[in-house]
Amino acid sequence: MAIRLGDIAPDFSAQTTEGPINFHEWLGDSWGLLFSHPADYTPVCTTELGRTAQLKSEFEKRNVKVLAVSVDGLESHKGWMQDINETQNTTVNFPIIADEDRKVATLYDMIHPNANDTLTVRSVFVIGPDKKVKLTLTYPASTGRNFQEILRVIDSLQLTANYSIATPADWKEGDDVVVSPAIATEDIPAKFPKGHKVIKPYLRTTPQPNK
Ligand code: BEZ
């Protein structure tokens, strides 16, 4: 069954390149990024894992723990990590699940049989500290993900979790945000003292409140 936004992220135990984990325990109070790769020793996946490792400090800044999954075994993962380190000029610094029995892939509906019977698609799940799923993305094997976009969405998720706002198209950190429709226009000044614009009665903007 597909995992939907707001669902509790299914819990599991798994072997990883950094030892056995229980997912929920491992997450603790952090945000989580769980993402799948079709297979080890494949070119696009090599660049994706390298990019993720290079962005470690960006994930840490946002209190996000990163966990990769692919349906190969531990020995394969460990050998491949050396190639990733060498070719992407980095050190893989997050665990990769060895999901040979496809337990995690099945639990998270990461195998889409009409795309490929056995390999996972490129799934992304962002999980909040409440263990609820905040974002899902699905890319085909042939398209590498944009990790700046994943960071941008996490910024939006974390901001909108704390303020009655939403982020508009192409928003990035520091841009104006949209005031939630649940806030009456007359109540905006008390909640957003930095000012606001009423473009239409339903479209009100304000500077990013935590900047
Ligand atoms: C890749 O990571 O390059 C890849 C994996 C599976 C199918 C196609 C590309």
PDB file of C-alpha atoms and ligand atoms in Angstrom:
ATOM      1  CA  MET A   1       0.000   0.000   0.000  1.00  0.00           C
ATOM      2  CA  ALA A   2       1.298   3.414  -0.926  1.00  0.00           C
ATOM      3  CA  ILE A   3       2.637   5.627   1.827  1.00  0.00           C
ATOM      4  CA  ARG A   4       0.858   8.960   2.003  1.00  0.00           C
ATOM      5  CA  LEU A   5       1.740  12.308   3.512  1.00  0.00           C
ATOM      6  CA  GLY A   6       0.846  12.373   7.191  1.00  0.00           C
ATOM      7  CA  ASP A   7       1.212   8.591   7.608  1.00  0.00           C
ATOM      8  CA  ILE A   8       3.554   7.321  10.302  1.00  0.00           C
ATOM      9  CA  ALA A   9       6.704   6.225   8.449  1.00  0.00           C
ATOM     10  CA  PRO A  10       6.748   2.422   8.705  1.00  0.00           C
ATOM     11  CA  ASP A  11       9.291   1.235  11.246  1.00  0.00           C
ATOM     12  CA  PHE A  12      11.799  -1.533  10.450  1.00  0.00           C
ATOM     13  CA  SER A  13      15.035  -3.114  11.557  1.00  0.00           C
ATOM     14  CA  ALA A  14      17.808  -3.474   8.997  1.00  0.00           C
ATOM     15  CA  GLN A  15      21.489  -4.136   8.467  1.00  0.00           C
ATOM     16  CA  THR A  16      23.385  -1.114   7.257  1.00  0.00           C
ATOM     17  CA  THR A  17      26.955  -0.209   6.402  1.00  0.00           C
ATOM     18  CA  GLU A  18      27.148   1.361   9.893  1.00  0.00           C
ATOM     19  CA  GLY A  19      25.670  -1.653  11.724  1.00  0.00           C
ATOM     20  CA  PRO A  20      22.141  -2.796  12.534  1.00  0.00           C
ATOM     21  CA  ILE A  21      19.502  -0.127  13.097  1.00  0.00           C
ATOM     22  CA  ASN A  22      15.917   0.168  14.182  1.00  0.00           C
ATOM     23  CA  PHE A  23      14.621   3.018  12.032  1.00  0.00           C
ATOM     24  CA  HIS A  24      12.499   4.928  14.551  1.00  0.00           C
ATOM     25  CA  GLU A  25      15.076   4.535  17.317  1.00  0.00           C
ATOM     26  CA  TRP A  26      17.841   5.612  14.953  1.00  0.00           C
ATOM     27  CA  LEU A  27      15.862   8.719  13.957  1.00  0.00           C
ATOM     28  CA  GLY A  28      15.358   9.761  17.567  1.00  0.00           C
ATOM     29  CA  ASP A  29      14.148  13.384  17.598  1.00  0.00           C
ATOM     30  CA  SER A  30      15.718  14.216  14.235  1.00  0.00           C
ATOM     31  CA  TRP A  31      14.180  14.713  10.846  1.00  0.00           C
ATOM     32  CA  GLY A  32      14.955  11.871   8.441  1.00  0.00           C
ATOM     33  CA  LEU A  33      15.700  11.467   4.746  1.00  0.00           C
ATOM     34  CA  LEU A  34      15.192   7.908   3.488  1.00  0.00           C
ATOM     35  CA  PHE A  35      16.038   7.455  -0.180  1.00  0.00           C
ATOM     36  CA  SER A  36      16.371   4.463  -2.469  1.00  0.00           C
ATOM     37  CA  HIS A  37      18.753   3.625  -5.297  1.00  0.00           C
ATOM     38  CA  PRO A  38      18.157   1.090  -8.049  1.00  0.00           C
ATOM     39  CA  ALA A  39      21.438  -0.766  -7.593  1.00  0.00           C
ATOM     40  CA  ASP A  40      25.078  -0.611  -6.496  1.00  0.00           C
ATOM     41  CA  TYR A  41      27.841   0.106  -9.029  1.00  0.00           C
ATOM     42  CA  THR A  42      25.561   2.145 -11.273  1.00  0.00           C
ATOM     43  CA  PRO A  43      26.577   5.556 -12.591  1.00  0.00           C
ATOM     44  CA  VAL A  44      23.724   7.853 -11.573  1.00  0.00           C
ATOM     45  CA  CYS A  45      23.495   6.320  -8.084  1.00  0.00           C
ATOM     46  CA  THR A  46      27.238   6.840  -7.661  1.00  0.00           C
ATOM     47  CA  THR A  47      26.842  10.561  -8.291  1.00  0.00           C
ATOM     48  CA  GLU A  48      23.771  10.804  -6.050  1.00  0.00           C
ATOM     49  CA  LEU A  49      25.400   9.175  -3.041  1.00  0.00           C
ATOM     50  CA  GLY A  50      28.517  11.262  -3.554  1.00  0.00           C
ATOM     51  CA  ARG A  51      26.461  14.456  -3.698  1.00  0.00           C
ATOM     52  CA  THR A  52      24.588  13.511  -0.541  1.00  0.00           C
ATOM     53  CA  ALA A  53      27.860  12.895   1.279  1.00  0.00           C
ATOM     54  CA  GLN A  54      29.196  16.276   0.137  1.00  0.00           C
ATOM     55  CA  LEU A  55      26.081  17.940   1.560  1.00  0.00           C
ATOM     56  CA  LYS A  56      26.417  16.360   5.019  1.00  0.00           C
ATOM     57  CA  SER A  57      26.857  19.696   6.803  1.00  0.00           C
ATOM     58  CA  GLU A  58      23.712  21.043   5.095  1.00  0.00           C
ATOM     59  CA  PHE A  59      21.674  18.086   6.358  1.00  0.00           C
ATOM     60  CA  GLU A  60      23.204  18.413   9.824  1.00  0.00           C
ATOM     61  CA  LYS A  61      22.376  22.138   9.938  1.00  0.00           C
ATOM     62  CA  ARG A  62      18.750  21.166   9.419  1.00  0.00           C
ATOM     63  CA  ASN A  63      18.887  18.307  11.957  1.00  0.00           C
ATOM     64  CA  VAL A  64      18.247  15.723   9.222  1.00  0.00           C
ATOM     65  CA  LYS A  65      19.625  12.183   9.443  1.00  0.00           C
ATOM     66  CA  VAL A  66      20.236  10.570   6.064  1.00  0.00           C
ATOM     67  CA  LEU A  67      19.665   6.888   5.285  1.00  0.00           C
ATOM     68  CA  ALA A  68      20.073   5.288   1.859  1.00  0.00           C
ATOM     69  CA  VAL A  69      18.669   1.946   0.762  1.00  0.00           C
ATOM     70  CA  SER A  70      19.440  -0.354  -2.101  1.00  0.00           C
ATOM     71  CA  VAL A  71      18.656  -3.979  -2.724  1.00  0.00           C
ATOM     72  CA  ASP A  72      22.271  -5.187  -2.752  1.00  0.00           C
ATOM     73  CA  GLY A  73      24.206  -6.706   0.142  1.00  0.00           C
ATOM     74  CA  LEU A  74      26.632  -5.238   2.666  1.00  0.00           C
ATOM     75  CA  GLU A  75      29.827  -6.419   0.966  1.00  0.00           C
ATOM     76  CA  SER A  76      28.658  -4.937  -2.322  1.00  0.00           C
ATOM     77  CA  HIS A  77      27.781  -1.641  -0.607  1.00  0.00           C
ATOM     78  CA  LYS A  78      31.174  -1.455   1.082  1.00  0.00           C
ATOM     79  CA  GLY A  79      33.087  -2.057  -2.146  1.00  0.00           C
ATOM     80  CA  TRP A  80      30.940   0.451  -4.009  1.00  0.00           C
ATOM     81  CA  MET A  81      31.443   3.086  -1.293  1.00  0.00           C
ATOM     82  CA  GLN A  82      35.164   3.044  -2.079  1.00  0.00           C
ATOM     83  CA  ASP A  83      34.364   3.852  -5.699  1.00  0.00           C
ATOM     84  CA  ILE A  84      31.989   6.641  -4.629  1.00  0.00           C
ATOM     85  CA  ASN A  85      34.648   8.132  -2.370  1.00  0.00           C
ATOM     86  CA  GLU A  86      37.250   7.944  -5.100  1.00  0.00           C
ATOM     87  CA  THR A  87      35.194   9.244  -8.007  1.00  0.00           C
ATOM     88  CA  GLN A  88      33.100  11.866  -6.185  1.00  0.00           C
ATOM     89  CA  ASN A  89      35.946  13.216  -4.003  1.00  0.00           C
ATOM     90  CA  THR A  90      34.093  12.611  -0.773  1.00  0.00           C
ATOM     91  CA  THR A  91      33.591  10.093   2.024  1.00  0.00           C
ATOM     92  CA  VAL A  92      30.222   8.404   2.304  1.00  0.00           C
ATOM     93  CA  ASN A  93      29.173   9.509   5.769  1.00  0.00           C
ATOM     94  CA  PHE A  94      25.698   8.019   6.227  1.00  0.00           C
ATOM     95  CA  PRO A  95      24.446   4.426   6.451  1.00  0.00           C
ATOM     96  CA  ILE A  96      23.268   2.441   3.432  1.00  0.00           C
ATOM     97  CA  ILE A  97      20.737  -0.310   4.130  1.00  0.00           C
ATOM     98  CA  ALA A  98      21.530  -3.746   2.711  1.00  0.00           C
ATOM     99  CA  ASP A  99      18.047  -4.677   1.557  1.00  0.00           C
ATOM    100  CA  GLU A 100      18.719  -7.944  -0.260  1.00  0.00           C
ATOM    101  CA  ASP A 101      15.376  -9.412   0.825  1.00  0.00           C
ATOM    102  CA  ARG A 102      13.634  -6.166  -0.300  1.00  0.00           C
ATOM    103  CA  LYS A 103      11.959  -5.812   3.080  1.00  0.00           C
ATOM    104  CA  VAL A 104      12.383  -2.035   3.261  1.00  0.00           C
ATOM    105  CA  ALA A 105      11.806  -1.579  -0.475  1.00  0.00           C
ATOM    106  CA  THR A 106       8.500  -3.446  -0.185  1.00  0.00           C
ATOM    107  CA  LEU A 107       7.444  -1.705   3.031  1.00  0.00           C
ATOM    108  CA  TYR A 108       7.962   1.678   1.354  1.00  0.00           C
ATOM    109  CA  ASP A 109       6.557   0.621  -2.058  1.00  0.00           C
ATOM    110  CA  MET A 110       9.870   1.434  -3.738  1.00  0.00           C
ATOM    111  CA  ILE A 111       9.571  -1.257  -6.411  1.00  0.00           C
ATOM    112  CA  HIS A 112       7.266  -0.232  -9.228  1.00  0.00           C
ATOM    113  CA  PRO A 113       6.853  -3.412 -11.290  1.00  0.00           C
ATOM    114  CA  ASN A 114       5.804  -1.644 -14.469  1.00  0.00           C
ATOM    115  CA  ALA A 115       9.073   0.290 -14.367  1.00  0.00           C
ATOM    116  CA  ASN A 116      11.272  -2.600 -13.201  1.00  0.00           C
ATOM    117  CA  ASP A 117      10.380  -5.909 -11.515  1.00  0.00           C
ATOM    118  CA  THR A 118      13.266  -6.041  -9.085  1.00  0.00           C
ATOM    119  CA  LEU A 119      15.096  -2.736  -8.798  1.00  0.00           C
ATOM    120  CA  THR A 120      13.797   0.153  -6.724  1.00  0.00           C
ATOM    121  CA  VAL A 121      12.868   3.442  -8.300  1.00  0.00           C
ATOM    122  CA  ARG A 122      14.477   6.582  -6.850  1.00  0.00           C
ATOM    123  CA  SER A 123      12.171   7.209  -3.905  1.00  0.00           C
ATOM    124  CA  VAL A 124      12.581   9.996  -1.369  1.00  0.00           C
ATOM    125  CA  PHE A 125      10.807  10.175   1.982  1.00  0.00           C
ATOM    126  CA  VAL A 126      11.275  13.101   4.350  1.00  0.00           C
ATOM    127  CA  ILE A 127      10.138  12.221   7.841  1.00  0.00           C
ATOM    128  CA  GLY A 128       9.481  14.699  10.644  1.00  0.00           C
ATOM    129  CA  PRO A 129      10.503  14.370  14.295  1.00  0.00           C
ATOM    130  CA  ASP A 130       6.928  13.107  14.919  1.00  0.00           C
ATOM    131  CA  LYS A 131       7.800  10.163  12.580  1.00  0.00           C
ATOM    132  CA  LYS A 132       5.196  11.316  10.079  1.00  0.00           C
ATOM    133  CA  VAL A 133       5.892  11.404   6.353  1.00  0.00           C
ATOM    134  CA  LYS A 134       6.223  15.026   5.222  1.00  0.00           C
ATOM    135  CA  LEU A 135       7.323  14.557   1.610  1.00  0.00           C
ATOM    136  CA  THR A 136       7.429  11.794  -0.964  1.00  0.00           C
ATOM    137  CA  LEU A 137       9.164  12.000  -4.342  1.00  0.00           C
ATOM    138  CA  THR A 138       9.561   9.344  -7.021  1.00  0.00           C
ATOM    139  CA  TYR A 139      12.090   9.605  -9.840  1.00  0.00           C
ATOM    140  CA  PRO A 140      12.832   7.029 -12.523  1.00  0.00           C
ATOM    141  CA  ALA A 141      16.187   5.228 -12.541  1.00  0.00           C
ATOM    142  CA  SER A 142      17.371   7.321 -15.470  1.00  0.00           C
ATOM    143  CA  THR A 143      17.003  10.700 -13.722  1.00  0.00           C
ATOM    144  CA  GLY A 144      19.291  11.675 -10.871  1.00  0.00           C
ATOM    145  CA  ARG A 145      17.725  13.754  -8.129  1.00  0.00           C
ATOM    146  CA  ASN A 146      18.462  17.410  -7.387  1.00  0.00           C
ATOM    147  CA  PHE A 147      19.704  17.474  -3.797  1.00  0.00           C
ATOM    148  CA  GLN A 148      19.523  21.264  -3.609  1.00  0.00           C
ATOM    149  CA  GLU A 149      15.792  20.857  -4.253  1.00  0.00           C
ATOM    150  CA  ILE A 150      15.549  18.310  -1.456  1.00  0.00           C
ATOM    151  CA  LEU A 151      17.257  20.786   0.907  1.00  0.00           C
ATOM    152  CA  ARG A 152      14.943  23.550  -0.308  1.00  0.00           C
ATOM    153  CA  VAL A 153      11.861  21.463   0.430  1.00  0.00           C
ATOM    154  CA  ILE A 154      13.211  20.596   3.882  1.00  0.00           C
ATOM    155  CA  ASP A 155      13.649  24.338   4.534  1.00  0.00           C
ATOM    156  CA  SER A 156      10.035  24.882   3.537  1.00  0.00           C
ATOM    157  CA  LEU A 157       8.786  21.931   5.617  1.00  0.00           C
ATOM    158  CA  GLN A 158      10.648  23.130   8.700  1.00  0.00           C
ATOM    159  CA  LEU A 159       9.491  26.723   8.274  1.00  0.00           C
ATOM    160  CA  THR A 160       5.852  25.869   7.620  1.00  0.00           C
ATOM    161  CA  ALA A 161       5.867  23.512  10.629  1.00  0.00           C
ATOM    162  CA  ASN A 162       6.580  26.516  12.860  1.00  0.00           C
ATOM    163  CA  TYR A 163       4.593  29.386  11.342  1.00  0.00           C
ATOM    164  CA  SER A 164       1.128  29.817   9.803  1.00  0.00           C
ATOM    165  CA  ILE A 165       2.568  30.276   6.345  1.00  0.00           C
ATOM    166  CA  ALA A 166       3.182  28.460   3.073  1.00  0.00           C
ATOM    167  CA  THR A 167       5.988  28.916   0.572  1.00  0.00           C
ATOM    168  CA  PRO A 168       5.180  30.009  -2.990  1.00  0.00           C
ATOM    169  CA  ALA A 169       6.467  28.654  -6.316  1.00  0.00           C
ATOM    170  CA  ASP A 170      10.257  28.574  -6.554  1.00  0.00           C
ATOM    171  CA  TRP A 171      10.584  29.903  -2.988  1.00  0.00           C
ATOM    172  CA  LYS A 172      14.003  29.729  -1.460  1.00  0.00           C
ATOM    173  CA  GLU A 173      15.383  30.581   1.967  1.00  0.00           C
ATOM    174  CA  GLY A 174      15.063  34.344   2.566  1.00  0.00           C
ATOM    175  CA  ASP A 175      12.261  35.016   0.053  1.00  0.00           C
ATOM    176  CA  ASP A 176       8.848  36.327   1.071  1.00  0.00           C
ATOM    177  CA  VAL A 177       6.303  33.715   2.103  1.00  0.00           C
ATOM    178  CA  VAL A 178       2.524  33.404   1.792  1.00  0.00           C
ATOM    179  CA  VAL A 179       0.326  33.913   4.851  1.00  0.00           C
ATOM    180  CA  SER A 180      -1.921  30.935   5.529  1.00  0.00           C
ATOM    181  CA  PRO A 181      -5.530  31.379   4.353  1.00  0.00           C
ATOM    182  CA  ALA A 182      -6.556  30.470   7.927  1.00  0.00           C
ATOM    183  CA  ILE A 183      -5.249  33.852   9.169  1.00  0.00           C
ATOM    184  CA  ALA A 184      -7.678  36.765   8.764  1.00  0.00           C
ATOM    185  CA  THR A 185      -6.064  39.798   7.101  1.00  0.00           C
ATOM    186  CA  GLU A 186      -6.737  41.968  10.172  1.00  0.00           C
ATOM    187  CA  ASP A 187      -4.813  39.491  12.347  1.00  0.00           C
ATOM    188  CA  ILE A 188      -1.686  39.513  10.160  1.00  0.00           C
ATOM    189  CA  PRO A 189       0.124  42.480  11.797  1.00  0.00           C
ATOM    190  CA  ALA A 190       0.068  40.840  15.236  1.00  0.00           C
ATOM    191  CA  LYS A 191       1.384  37.567  13.873  1.00  0.00           C
ATOM    192  CA  PHE A 192       3.766  38.922  11.251  1.00  0.00           C
ATOM    193  CA  PRO A 193       5.063  42.289  12.518  1.00  0.00           C
ATOM    194  CA  LYS A 194       7.654  42.626   9.729  1.00  0.00           C
ATOM    195  CA  GLY A 195       4.875  43.802   7.419  1.00  0.00           C
ATOM    196  CA  HIS A 196       2.707  42.253   4.754  1.00  0.00           C
ATOM    197  CA  LYS A 197       1.240  42.867   1.311  1.00  0.00           C
ATOM    198  CA  VAL A 198      -2.340  42.112   0.289  1.00  0.00           C
ATOM    199  CA  ILE A 199      -2.114  41.254  -3.424  1.00  0.00           C
ATOM    200  CA  LYS A 200      -5.582  39.675  -3.426  1.00  0.00           C
ATOM    201  CA  PRO A 201      -7.755  38.931  -0.383  1.00  0.00           C
ATOM    202  CA  TYR A 202      -6.559  35.316  -0.614  1.00  0.00           C
ATOM    203  CA  LEU A 203      -2.934  36.114  -1.534  1.00  0.00           C
ATOM    204  CA  ARG A 204      -1.059  37.861   1.259  1.00  0.00           C
ATOM    205  CA  THR A 205       2.718  37.835   1.557  1.00  0.00           C
ATOM    206  CA  THR A 206       5.115  38.643   4.376  1.00  0.00           C
ATOM    207  CA  PRO A 207       8.879  38.525   4.832  1.00  0.00           C
ATOM    208  CA  GLN A 208      10.208  35.162   6.011  1.00  0.00           C
ATOM    209  CA  PRO A 209       9.363  35.338   9.721  1.00  0.00           C
ATOM    210  CA  ASN A 210      12.498  33.713  11.150  1.00  0.00           C
ATOM    211  CA  LYS A 211      15.027  35.845   9.235  1.00  0.00           C
TER     212      LYS A 211
HETATM  213  C1  BEZ B   1      22.165   4.443 -12.544  1.00  0.00           C
HETATM  214  O1  BEZ B   1      22.237   4.661 -11.344  1.00  0.00           O
HETATM  215  O2  BEZ B   1      22.930   4.966 -13.311  1.00  0.00           O
HETATM  216  C2  BEZ B   1      21.089   3.563 -13.100  1.00  0.00           C
HETATM  217  C3  BEZ B   1      20.575   2.534 -12.351  1.00  0.00           C
HETATM  218  C4  BEZ B   1      19.609   1.707 -12.899  1.00  0.00           C
HETATM  219  C5  BEZ B   1      19.137   1.945 -14.174  1.00  0.00           C
HETATM  220  C6  BEZ B   1      19.633   3.017 -14.906  1.00  0.00           C
HETATM  221  C7  BEZ B   1      20.614   3.848 -14.368  1.00  0.00           C
END
